[in-house]
XYZ file of C-alpha atoms in Angstrom:
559
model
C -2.233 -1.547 27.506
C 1.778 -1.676 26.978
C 3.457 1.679 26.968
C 6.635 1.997 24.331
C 9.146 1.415 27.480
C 7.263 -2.305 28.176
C 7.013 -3.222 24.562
C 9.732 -5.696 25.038
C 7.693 -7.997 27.512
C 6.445 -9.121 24.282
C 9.264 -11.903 23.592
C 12.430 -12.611 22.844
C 12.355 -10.760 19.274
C 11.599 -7.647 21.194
C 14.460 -8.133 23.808
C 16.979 -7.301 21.007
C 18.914 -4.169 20.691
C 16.319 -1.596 18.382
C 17.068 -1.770 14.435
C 15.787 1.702 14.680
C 15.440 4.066 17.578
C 13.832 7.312 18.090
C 13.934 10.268 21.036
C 12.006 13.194 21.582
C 10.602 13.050 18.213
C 8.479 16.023 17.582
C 7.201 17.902 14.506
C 5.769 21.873 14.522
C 4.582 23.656 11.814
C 4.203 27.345 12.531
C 2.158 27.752 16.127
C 0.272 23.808 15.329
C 2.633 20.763 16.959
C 1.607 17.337 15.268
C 4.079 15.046 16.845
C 5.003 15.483 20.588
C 8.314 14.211 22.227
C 7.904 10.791 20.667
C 10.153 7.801 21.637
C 10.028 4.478 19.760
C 11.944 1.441 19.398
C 11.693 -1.203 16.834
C 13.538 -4.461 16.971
C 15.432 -6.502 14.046
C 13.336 -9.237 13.200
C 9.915 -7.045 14.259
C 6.631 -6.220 12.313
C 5.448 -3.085 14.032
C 2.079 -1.476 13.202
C 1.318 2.265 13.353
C -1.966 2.739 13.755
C -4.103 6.439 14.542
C -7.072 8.351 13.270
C -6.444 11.334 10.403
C -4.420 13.712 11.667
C -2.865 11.528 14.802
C 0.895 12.252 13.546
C 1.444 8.872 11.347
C 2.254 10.675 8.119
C 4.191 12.924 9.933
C 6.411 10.090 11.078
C 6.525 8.441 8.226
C 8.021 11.560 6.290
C 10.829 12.363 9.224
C 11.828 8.588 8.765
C 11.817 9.391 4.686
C 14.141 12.882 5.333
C 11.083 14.639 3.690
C 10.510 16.643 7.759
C 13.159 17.442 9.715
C 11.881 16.903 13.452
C 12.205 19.829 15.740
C 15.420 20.214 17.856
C 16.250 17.939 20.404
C 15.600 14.981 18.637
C 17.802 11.647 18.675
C 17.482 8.990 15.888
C 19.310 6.000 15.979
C 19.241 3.020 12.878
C 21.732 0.607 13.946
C 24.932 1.608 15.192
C 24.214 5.106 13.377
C 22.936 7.999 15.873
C 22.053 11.380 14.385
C 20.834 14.352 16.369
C 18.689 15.849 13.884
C 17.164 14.304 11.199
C 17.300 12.495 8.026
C 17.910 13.172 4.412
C 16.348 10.953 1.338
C 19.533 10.025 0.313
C 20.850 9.144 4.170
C 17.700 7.551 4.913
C 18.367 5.272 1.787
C 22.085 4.285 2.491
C 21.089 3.504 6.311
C 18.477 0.730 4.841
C 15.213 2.740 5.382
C 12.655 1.844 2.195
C 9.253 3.045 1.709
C 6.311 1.048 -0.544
C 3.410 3.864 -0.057
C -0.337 3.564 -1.533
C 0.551 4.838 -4.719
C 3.252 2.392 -5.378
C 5.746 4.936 -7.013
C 5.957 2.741 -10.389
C 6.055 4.731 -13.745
C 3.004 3.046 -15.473
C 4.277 3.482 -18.896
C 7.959 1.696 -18.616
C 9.120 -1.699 -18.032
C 8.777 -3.848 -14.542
C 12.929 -3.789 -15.700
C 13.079 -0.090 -15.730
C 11.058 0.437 -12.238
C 13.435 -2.051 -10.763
C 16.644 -0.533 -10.934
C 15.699 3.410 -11.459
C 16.692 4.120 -8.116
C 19.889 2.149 -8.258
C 20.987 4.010 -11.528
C 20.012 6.916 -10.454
C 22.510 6.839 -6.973
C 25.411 4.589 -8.913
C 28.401 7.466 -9.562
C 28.436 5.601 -13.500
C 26.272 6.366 -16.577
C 27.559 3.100 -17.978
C 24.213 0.157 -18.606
C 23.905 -2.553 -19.758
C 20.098 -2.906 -20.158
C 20.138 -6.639 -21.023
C 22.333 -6.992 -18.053
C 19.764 -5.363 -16.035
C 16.875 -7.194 -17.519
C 18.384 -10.388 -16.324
C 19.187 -9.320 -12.722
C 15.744 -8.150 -12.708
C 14.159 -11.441 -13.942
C 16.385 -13.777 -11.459
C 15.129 -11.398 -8.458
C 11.296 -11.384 -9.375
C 11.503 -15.514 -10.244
C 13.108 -15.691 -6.670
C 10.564 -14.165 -5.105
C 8.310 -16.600 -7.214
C 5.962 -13.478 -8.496
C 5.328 -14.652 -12.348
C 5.753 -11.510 -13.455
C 7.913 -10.689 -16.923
C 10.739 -8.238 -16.342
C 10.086 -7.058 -19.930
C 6.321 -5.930 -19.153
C 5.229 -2.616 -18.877
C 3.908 -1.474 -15.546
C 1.098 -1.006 -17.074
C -0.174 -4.416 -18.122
C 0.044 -5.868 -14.715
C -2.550 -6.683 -12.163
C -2.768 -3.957 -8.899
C -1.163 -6.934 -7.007
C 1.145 -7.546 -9.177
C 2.226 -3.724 -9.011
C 2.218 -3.525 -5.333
C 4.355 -6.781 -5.319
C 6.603 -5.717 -7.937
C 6.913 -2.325 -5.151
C 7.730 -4.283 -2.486
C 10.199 -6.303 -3.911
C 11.550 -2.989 -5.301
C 12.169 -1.934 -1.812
C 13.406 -4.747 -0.150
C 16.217 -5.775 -2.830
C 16.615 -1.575 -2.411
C 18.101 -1.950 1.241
C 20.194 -5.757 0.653
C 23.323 -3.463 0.502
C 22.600 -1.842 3.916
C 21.793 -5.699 5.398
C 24.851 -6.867 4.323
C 26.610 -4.332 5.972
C 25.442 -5.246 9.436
C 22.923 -3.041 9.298
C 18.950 -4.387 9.884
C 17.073 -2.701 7.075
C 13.191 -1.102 8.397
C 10.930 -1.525 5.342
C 8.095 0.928 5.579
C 4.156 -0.201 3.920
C 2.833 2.701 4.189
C -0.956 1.118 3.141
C 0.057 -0.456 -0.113
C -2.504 -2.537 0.067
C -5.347 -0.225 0.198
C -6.529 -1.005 -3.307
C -6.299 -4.730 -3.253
C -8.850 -7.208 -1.925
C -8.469 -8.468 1.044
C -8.031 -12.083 -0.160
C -4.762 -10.808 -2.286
C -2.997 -9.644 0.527
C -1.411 -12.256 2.225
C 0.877 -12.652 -0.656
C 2.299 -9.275 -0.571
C 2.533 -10.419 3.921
C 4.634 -13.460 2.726
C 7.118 -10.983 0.702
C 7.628 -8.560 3.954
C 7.739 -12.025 6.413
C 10.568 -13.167 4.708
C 11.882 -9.693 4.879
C 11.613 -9.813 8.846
C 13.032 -13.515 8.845
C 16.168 -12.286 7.085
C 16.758 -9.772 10.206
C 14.777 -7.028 8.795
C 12.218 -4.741 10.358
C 9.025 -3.885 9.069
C 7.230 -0.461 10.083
C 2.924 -1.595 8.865
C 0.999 1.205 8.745
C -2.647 0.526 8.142
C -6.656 1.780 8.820
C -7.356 -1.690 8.973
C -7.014 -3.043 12.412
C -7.895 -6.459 12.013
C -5.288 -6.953 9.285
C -2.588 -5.064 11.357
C -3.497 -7.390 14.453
C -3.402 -10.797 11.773
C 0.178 -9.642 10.806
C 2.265 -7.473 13.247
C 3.397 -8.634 16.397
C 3.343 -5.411 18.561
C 1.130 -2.329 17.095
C 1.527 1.693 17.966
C -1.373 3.663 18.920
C -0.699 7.427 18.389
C -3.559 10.250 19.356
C -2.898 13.754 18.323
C 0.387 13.442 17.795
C 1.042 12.120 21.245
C 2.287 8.203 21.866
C -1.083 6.438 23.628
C 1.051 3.007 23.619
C 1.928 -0.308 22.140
C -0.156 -3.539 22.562
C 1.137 -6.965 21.523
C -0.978 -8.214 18.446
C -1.453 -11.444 20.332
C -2.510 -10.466 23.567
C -4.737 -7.307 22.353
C -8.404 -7.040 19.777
C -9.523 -4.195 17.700
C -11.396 -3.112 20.807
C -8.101 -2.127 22.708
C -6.875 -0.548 19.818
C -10.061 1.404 19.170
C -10.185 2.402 22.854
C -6.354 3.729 22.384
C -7.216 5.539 18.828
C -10.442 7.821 20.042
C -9.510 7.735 24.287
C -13.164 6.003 24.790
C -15.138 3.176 23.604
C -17.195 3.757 20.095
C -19.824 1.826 19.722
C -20.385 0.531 15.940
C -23.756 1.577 14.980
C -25.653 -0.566 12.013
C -26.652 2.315 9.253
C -29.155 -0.030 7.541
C -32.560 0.759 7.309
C -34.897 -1.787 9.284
C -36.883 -4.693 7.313
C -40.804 -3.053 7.440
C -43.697 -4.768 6.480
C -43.046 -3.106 3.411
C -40.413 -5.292 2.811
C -36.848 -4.412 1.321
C -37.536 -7.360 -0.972
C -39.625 -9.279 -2.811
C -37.881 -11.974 -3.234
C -36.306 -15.205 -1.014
C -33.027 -13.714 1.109
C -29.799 -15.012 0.762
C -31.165 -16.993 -2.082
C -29.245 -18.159 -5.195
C -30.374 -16.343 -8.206
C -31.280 -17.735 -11.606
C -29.900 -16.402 -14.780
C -32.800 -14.565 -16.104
C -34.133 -13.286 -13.243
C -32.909 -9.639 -11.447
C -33.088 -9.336 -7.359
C -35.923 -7.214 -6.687
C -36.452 -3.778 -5.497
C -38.477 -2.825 -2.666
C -42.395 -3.083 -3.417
C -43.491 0.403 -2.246
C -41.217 2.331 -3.535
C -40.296 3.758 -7.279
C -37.232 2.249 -8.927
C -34.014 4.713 -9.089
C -31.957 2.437 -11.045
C -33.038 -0.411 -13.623
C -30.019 -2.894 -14.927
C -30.690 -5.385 -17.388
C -28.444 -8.055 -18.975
C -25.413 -5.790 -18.453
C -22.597 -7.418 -20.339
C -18.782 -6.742 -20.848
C -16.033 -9.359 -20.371
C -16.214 -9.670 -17.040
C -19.985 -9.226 -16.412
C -22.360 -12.306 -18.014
C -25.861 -10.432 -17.968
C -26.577 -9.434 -14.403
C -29.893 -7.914 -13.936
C -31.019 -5.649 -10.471
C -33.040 -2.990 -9.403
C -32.256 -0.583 -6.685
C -35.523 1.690 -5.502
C -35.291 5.253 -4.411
C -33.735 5.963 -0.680
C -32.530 1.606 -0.932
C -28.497 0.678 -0.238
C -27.198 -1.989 -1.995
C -24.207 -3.598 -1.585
C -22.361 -5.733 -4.739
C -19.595 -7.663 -3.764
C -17.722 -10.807 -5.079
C -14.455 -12.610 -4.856
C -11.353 -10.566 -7.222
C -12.402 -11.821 -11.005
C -15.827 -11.738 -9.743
C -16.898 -9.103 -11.730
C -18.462 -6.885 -8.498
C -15.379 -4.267 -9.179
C -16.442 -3.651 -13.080
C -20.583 -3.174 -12.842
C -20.443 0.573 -11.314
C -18.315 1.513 -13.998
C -20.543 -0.018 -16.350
C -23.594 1.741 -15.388
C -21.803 4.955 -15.425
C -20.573 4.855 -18.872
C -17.235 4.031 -18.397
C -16.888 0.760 -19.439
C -16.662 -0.118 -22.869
C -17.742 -2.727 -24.920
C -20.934 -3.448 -22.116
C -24.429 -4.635 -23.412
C -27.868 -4.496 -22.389
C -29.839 -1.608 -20.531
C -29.540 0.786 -17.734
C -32.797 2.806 -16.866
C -32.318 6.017 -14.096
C -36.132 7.039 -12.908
C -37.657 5.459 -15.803
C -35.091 6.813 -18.330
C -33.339 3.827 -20.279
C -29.907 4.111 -21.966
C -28.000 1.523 -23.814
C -25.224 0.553 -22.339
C -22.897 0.250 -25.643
C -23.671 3.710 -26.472
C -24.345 5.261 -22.590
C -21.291 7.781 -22.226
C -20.380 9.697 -19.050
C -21.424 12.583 -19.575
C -25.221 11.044 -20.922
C -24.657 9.209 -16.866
C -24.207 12.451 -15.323
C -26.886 14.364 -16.914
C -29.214 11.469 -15.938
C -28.253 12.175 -12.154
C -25.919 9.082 -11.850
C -23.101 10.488 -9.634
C -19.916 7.891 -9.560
C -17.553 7.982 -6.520
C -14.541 5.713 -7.708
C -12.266 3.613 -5.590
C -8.915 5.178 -6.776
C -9.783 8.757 -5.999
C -6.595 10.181 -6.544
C -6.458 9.174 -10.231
C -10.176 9.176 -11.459
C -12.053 11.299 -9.079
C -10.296 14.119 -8.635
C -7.098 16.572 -9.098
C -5.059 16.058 -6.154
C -2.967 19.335 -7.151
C -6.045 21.982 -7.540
C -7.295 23.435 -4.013
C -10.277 22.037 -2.276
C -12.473 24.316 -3.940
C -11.691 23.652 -7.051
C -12.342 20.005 -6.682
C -15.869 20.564 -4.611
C -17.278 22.628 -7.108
C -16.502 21.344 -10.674
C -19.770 19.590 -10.748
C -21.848 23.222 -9.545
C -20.355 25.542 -12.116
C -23.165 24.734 -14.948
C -26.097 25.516 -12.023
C -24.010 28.533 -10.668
C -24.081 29.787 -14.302
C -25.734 33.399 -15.649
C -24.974 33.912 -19.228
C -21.428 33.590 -19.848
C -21.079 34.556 -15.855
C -19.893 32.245 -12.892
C -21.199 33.392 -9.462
C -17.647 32.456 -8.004
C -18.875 34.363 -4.825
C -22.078 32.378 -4.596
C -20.081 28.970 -5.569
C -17.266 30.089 -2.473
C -20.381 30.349 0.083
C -21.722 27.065 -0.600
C -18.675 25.363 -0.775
C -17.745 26.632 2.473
C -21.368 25.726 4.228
C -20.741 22.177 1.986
C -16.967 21.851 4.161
C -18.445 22.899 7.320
C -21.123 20.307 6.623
C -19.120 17.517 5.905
C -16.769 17.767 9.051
C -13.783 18.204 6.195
C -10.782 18.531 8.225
C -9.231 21.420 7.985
C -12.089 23.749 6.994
C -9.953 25.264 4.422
C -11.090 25.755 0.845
C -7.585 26.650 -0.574
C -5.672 23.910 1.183
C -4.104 21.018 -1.475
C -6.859 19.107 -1.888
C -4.047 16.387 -2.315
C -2.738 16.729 1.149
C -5.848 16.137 3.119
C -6.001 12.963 4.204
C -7.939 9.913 3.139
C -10.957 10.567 4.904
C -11.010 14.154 4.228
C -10.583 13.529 0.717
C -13.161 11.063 0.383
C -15.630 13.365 2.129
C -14.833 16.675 0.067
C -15.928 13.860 -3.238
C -19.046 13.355 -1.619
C -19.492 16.538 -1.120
C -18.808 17.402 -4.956
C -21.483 14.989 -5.663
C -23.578 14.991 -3.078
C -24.658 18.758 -3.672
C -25.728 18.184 -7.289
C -29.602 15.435 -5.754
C -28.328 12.791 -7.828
C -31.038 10.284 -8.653
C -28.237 7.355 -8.336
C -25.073 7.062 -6.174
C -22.156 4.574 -7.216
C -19.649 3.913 -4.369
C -16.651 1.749 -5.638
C -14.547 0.990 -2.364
C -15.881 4.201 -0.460
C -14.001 3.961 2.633
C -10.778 2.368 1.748
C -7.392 4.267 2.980
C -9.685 5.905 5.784
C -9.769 5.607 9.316
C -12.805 4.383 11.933
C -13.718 7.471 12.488
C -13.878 9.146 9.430
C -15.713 5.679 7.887
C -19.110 6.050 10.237
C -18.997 9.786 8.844
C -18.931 8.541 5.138
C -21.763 5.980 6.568
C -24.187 8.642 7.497
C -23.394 10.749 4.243
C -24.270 7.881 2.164
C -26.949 7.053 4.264
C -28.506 10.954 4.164
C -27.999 10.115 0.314
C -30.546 7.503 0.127
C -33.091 9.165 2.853
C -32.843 11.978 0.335
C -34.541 9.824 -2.595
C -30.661 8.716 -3.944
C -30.602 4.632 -5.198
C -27.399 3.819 -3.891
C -24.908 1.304 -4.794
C -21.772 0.131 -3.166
C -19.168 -2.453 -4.932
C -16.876 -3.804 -2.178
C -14.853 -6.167 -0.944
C -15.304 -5.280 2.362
C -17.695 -7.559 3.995
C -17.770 -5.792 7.261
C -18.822 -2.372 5.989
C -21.700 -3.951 4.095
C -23.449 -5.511 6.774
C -23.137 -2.670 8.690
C -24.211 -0.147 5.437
C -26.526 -2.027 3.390
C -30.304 -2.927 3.053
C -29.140 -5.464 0.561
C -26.466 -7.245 -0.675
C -26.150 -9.065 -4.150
C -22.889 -11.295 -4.097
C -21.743 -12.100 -7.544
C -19.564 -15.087 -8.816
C -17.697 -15.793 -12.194
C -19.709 -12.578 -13.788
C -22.973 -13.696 -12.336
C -25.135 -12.789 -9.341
C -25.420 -15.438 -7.479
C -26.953 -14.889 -4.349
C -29.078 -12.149 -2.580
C -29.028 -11.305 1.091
C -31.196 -9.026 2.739
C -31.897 -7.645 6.000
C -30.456 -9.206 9.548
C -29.299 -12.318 6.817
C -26.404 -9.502 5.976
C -23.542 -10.849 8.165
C -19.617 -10.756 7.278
C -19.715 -14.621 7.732
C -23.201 -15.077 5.387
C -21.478 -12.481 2.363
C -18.204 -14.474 2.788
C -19.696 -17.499 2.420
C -22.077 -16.800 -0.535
C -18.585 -15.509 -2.203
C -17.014 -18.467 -2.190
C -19.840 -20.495 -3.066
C -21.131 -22.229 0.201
C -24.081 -19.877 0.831
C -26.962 -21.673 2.962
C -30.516 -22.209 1.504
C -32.209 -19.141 1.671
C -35.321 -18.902 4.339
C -38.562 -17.694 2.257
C -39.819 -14.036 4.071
C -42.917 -14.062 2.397
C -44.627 -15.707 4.969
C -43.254 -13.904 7.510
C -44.219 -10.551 6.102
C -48.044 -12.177 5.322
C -48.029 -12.782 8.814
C -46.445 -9.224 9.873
C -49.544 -7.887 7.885
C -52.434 -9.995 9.118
């Protein structure tokens, strides 16, 4: 381990005088301190990442650096040649070269890439005079010098998630030239921008805060994924409860030191897939390449939860699968693949789909299957952007929890908001939702917390199917084997369950099977101890081994 103070052992980058510099950093709120007397440097030139469980004091940070907190007295803040005792305003913050790109981008969906560009510089200019083909210009020359391919004249809204966060980042960086030129090393902040994007997307959106970095800037990564921060930062923070555990050096350190820094002991990963029985968790070959017509098989002993037959939309070509009662299954792909669009689909949010969906026997069409039809069949859809299409980040905890109990906690024209408080509170205390409060924000929880209180809303309703798009993105270790178990009680409760993501990692660890699609298409099946990061990556990009046949195995199991 290397504390803050022996950081610069690192190299010669870190030898340099600290872009920024802070002292006795440390954040109460009313009798609860979240950051204690914390000192960091960052150097010109540096990628630092901030890594820490929910609730270590990274968002904290992050908001003193943004003037949104003022630290407590005593604290020193230096960026550059500019030292403040106190803290920092937006506006200051700004004109000393501090920029933020945070998971939600910040980009107004319904206006031009143009108008996004240059809000913030119209809004701080002392002149109301544009020129808004002047502006579209400027605009153009700085996204085709940054190579992105993107049209200044498109709205927001038309563009690709990675072509939003890239259009954010760019935002930012061309935000804090003026503070550069000045002498002054600019610290861009990524404060998980790429949460939403595939993992294979991301280097691009690296590239744009590397040259950032090579021009004398500073980058500040903060991240839940520790692999990626190791793969791109050269010295990473550890904070634990709001207290400074360290800094490693990317090259010299694994996840396992970071791990050990995050939780103060070793934690062990722990598979949460069910074991292979003689029962079999498939029918069929594993890891085998599937032909058009036929669908990957459920398990043999047990009843089917959810039936899919030649779903169709635009991005899906007639995929076919069956999931049994108390089975995970895991649906991944390369971006375009068409993984991302099938649990939409199935819930009735897709439009334009064809073919058939049956839940416990009960087939819908899926041209005319709508939402609410899903729902009342007991298919219970936990979406990857949960701030925008699962739930209401401004109404309380409580209100989000219970939206789906109010029907069954009904008498008359009666809601038993007593009755509805109780179990919602049991459902909290349950769920290890951090803090136990049912009138907290639900929007300021944090990721994890979050993701668990929409579990929770869904969770409590027995539905017959469970899909998980991205379940445990923008969350930390920790808070990810909790969201394992809760998935896994799920399907020991009788719950089909499955998961669409890109993380290859989780679904070894989660899933009984995995179905791997390419160009629309399910192309390959893996099942059991075949479910390995490097076997799912492979069958994604179309080098998959030939599959080894388990029906002889299991013959002889049963003999």
């Amino acid at each position: 381990m290397i504390t803050e103070s022996k950081a610069a052992g690192g190299g010669d980058r870190l030898l340099a005088t600290p872009a920024v510099r802070l002292r006795n950093l440390s954040k109460t709120f009313g009798t609860t301190t979240v950051l204690h007397q914390l000192d960091l440097d960052i150097a010109a030139g540096e990628t630092r990442g901030l890594v820490g469980e929910n609730g270590s004091g990274k968002s904290t940070l992050i908001k003193i650096l943004a003037g949104f907190h003022q630290p407590d007295h005593g604290a020193e803040i230096e960026i550059g040649e500019t030292r403040l005792e106190g803290g920092l305003t937006p506006l200051l913050a700004r004109e000393l070269g501090l920029t933020f790109v945070h998971q939600d981008l910040a980009l107004v969906t319904s206006l031009s890439v143009s108008d996004n560009m240059t809000m913030n510089a119209l809004a701080a200019s002392p002149s109301w005079r544009v020129s808004p083909k002047a502006e579209l210009r400027a605009t153009q020359t700085l996204l085709d010098s940054y190579e992105l391919g993107v049209d200044a004249r498109a709205a927001v809204s038309s563009l690709t998630q990675l072509q939003r966060a890239m259009v954010a980042i760019v935002r930012a960086i061309d935000g804090v030239k003026h503070s550069s030129s000045q002498g002054q090393s600019s610290l861009l902040v990524l404060d998980e921008p790429t949460v939403f994007l595939p993992k294979t997307d991301r280097t691009l959106l690296f590239d744009l805060a590397r040259r950032h970095t090579n021009a004398g800037g500073c980058v500040l990564f903060v991240s839940h994924d520790l692999e990626e921060c190791l793969e791109v930062t050269d010295t990473i923070t550890v904070l634990r409860d709001g207290r400074l555990q360290g800094t490693l050096v990317s090259n010299d350190s694994d996840r396992a030191d970071i791990i050990r820094m995050m939780v103060g002991k070793e934690l062990n990963v722990v598979s949460h897939r069910r074991a292979v029985t003689p029962s079999g968790l498939a029918t069929a070959a594993t890891a085998s390449t599937a032909s058009a017509g036929s669908a990957p098989a459920a398990p043999d002993a047990r009843p089917s939860a959810l039936t899919v037959r030649e779903l169709s939309d635009p991005a899906v070509h007639g995929i076919s699968f069956d999931i049994a009662q108390g089975e995970v299954v895991g649906l991944t792909g390369l971006l375009g693949s068409g993984f991302e669009e099938v649990p939409y689909l199935v819930a009735g949010a897709g439009r334009g789909a064809s073919g058939t969906i049956a839940v416990a026997g009960r087939e819908f069409r899926a041209r005319s299957l709508r939402p609410i039809d899903a729902i009342e069949a007991g298919i219970a859809l936990i979406p990857g952007d949960r701030a925008r299409q699962g739930s209401v980040s401004s109404l309380s905890v409580l209100d989000n929890i219970s939206v789906q109990s109010l029907r069954a906690n009904r008498r008359r024209f009666v809601i038993d908001w007593k009755g509805i408080r109780a179990a919602s509170q049991q459902l909290i205390t349950d769920y290890d939702v951090r803090p136990p409060k049912l009138d907290a924000t639900y929007g300021t929880l944090s990721g994890g917390n979050q993701q668990k209180v929409m579990l929770a809303k869904w969770m409590q309703t027995g539905p017959k199917v469970v899909l998980l798009h991205e379940p445990t993105q923008g969350v930390d270790i920790g808070a990810r084997e909790q969201i394992f178990d809760i998935v896994r009680a799920g399907a020991d409760a009788g719950a089909g369950v499955l998961c669409a993501s890109a993380d290859q990692e989780q679904l070894a660890l989660l899933c009984d099977r995995v179905l791997v699609m390419r160009d629309g298409s399910i192309v390959a099946e893996l099942v059991g101890d075949d479910i390995t990061k490097a076997a799912i990556a492979s069958a994604s990009l179309g080098s998959a081994p030939r599959s080894t046949d388990r029906s002889d195995s299991r013959k002889a199991t049963r003999s």
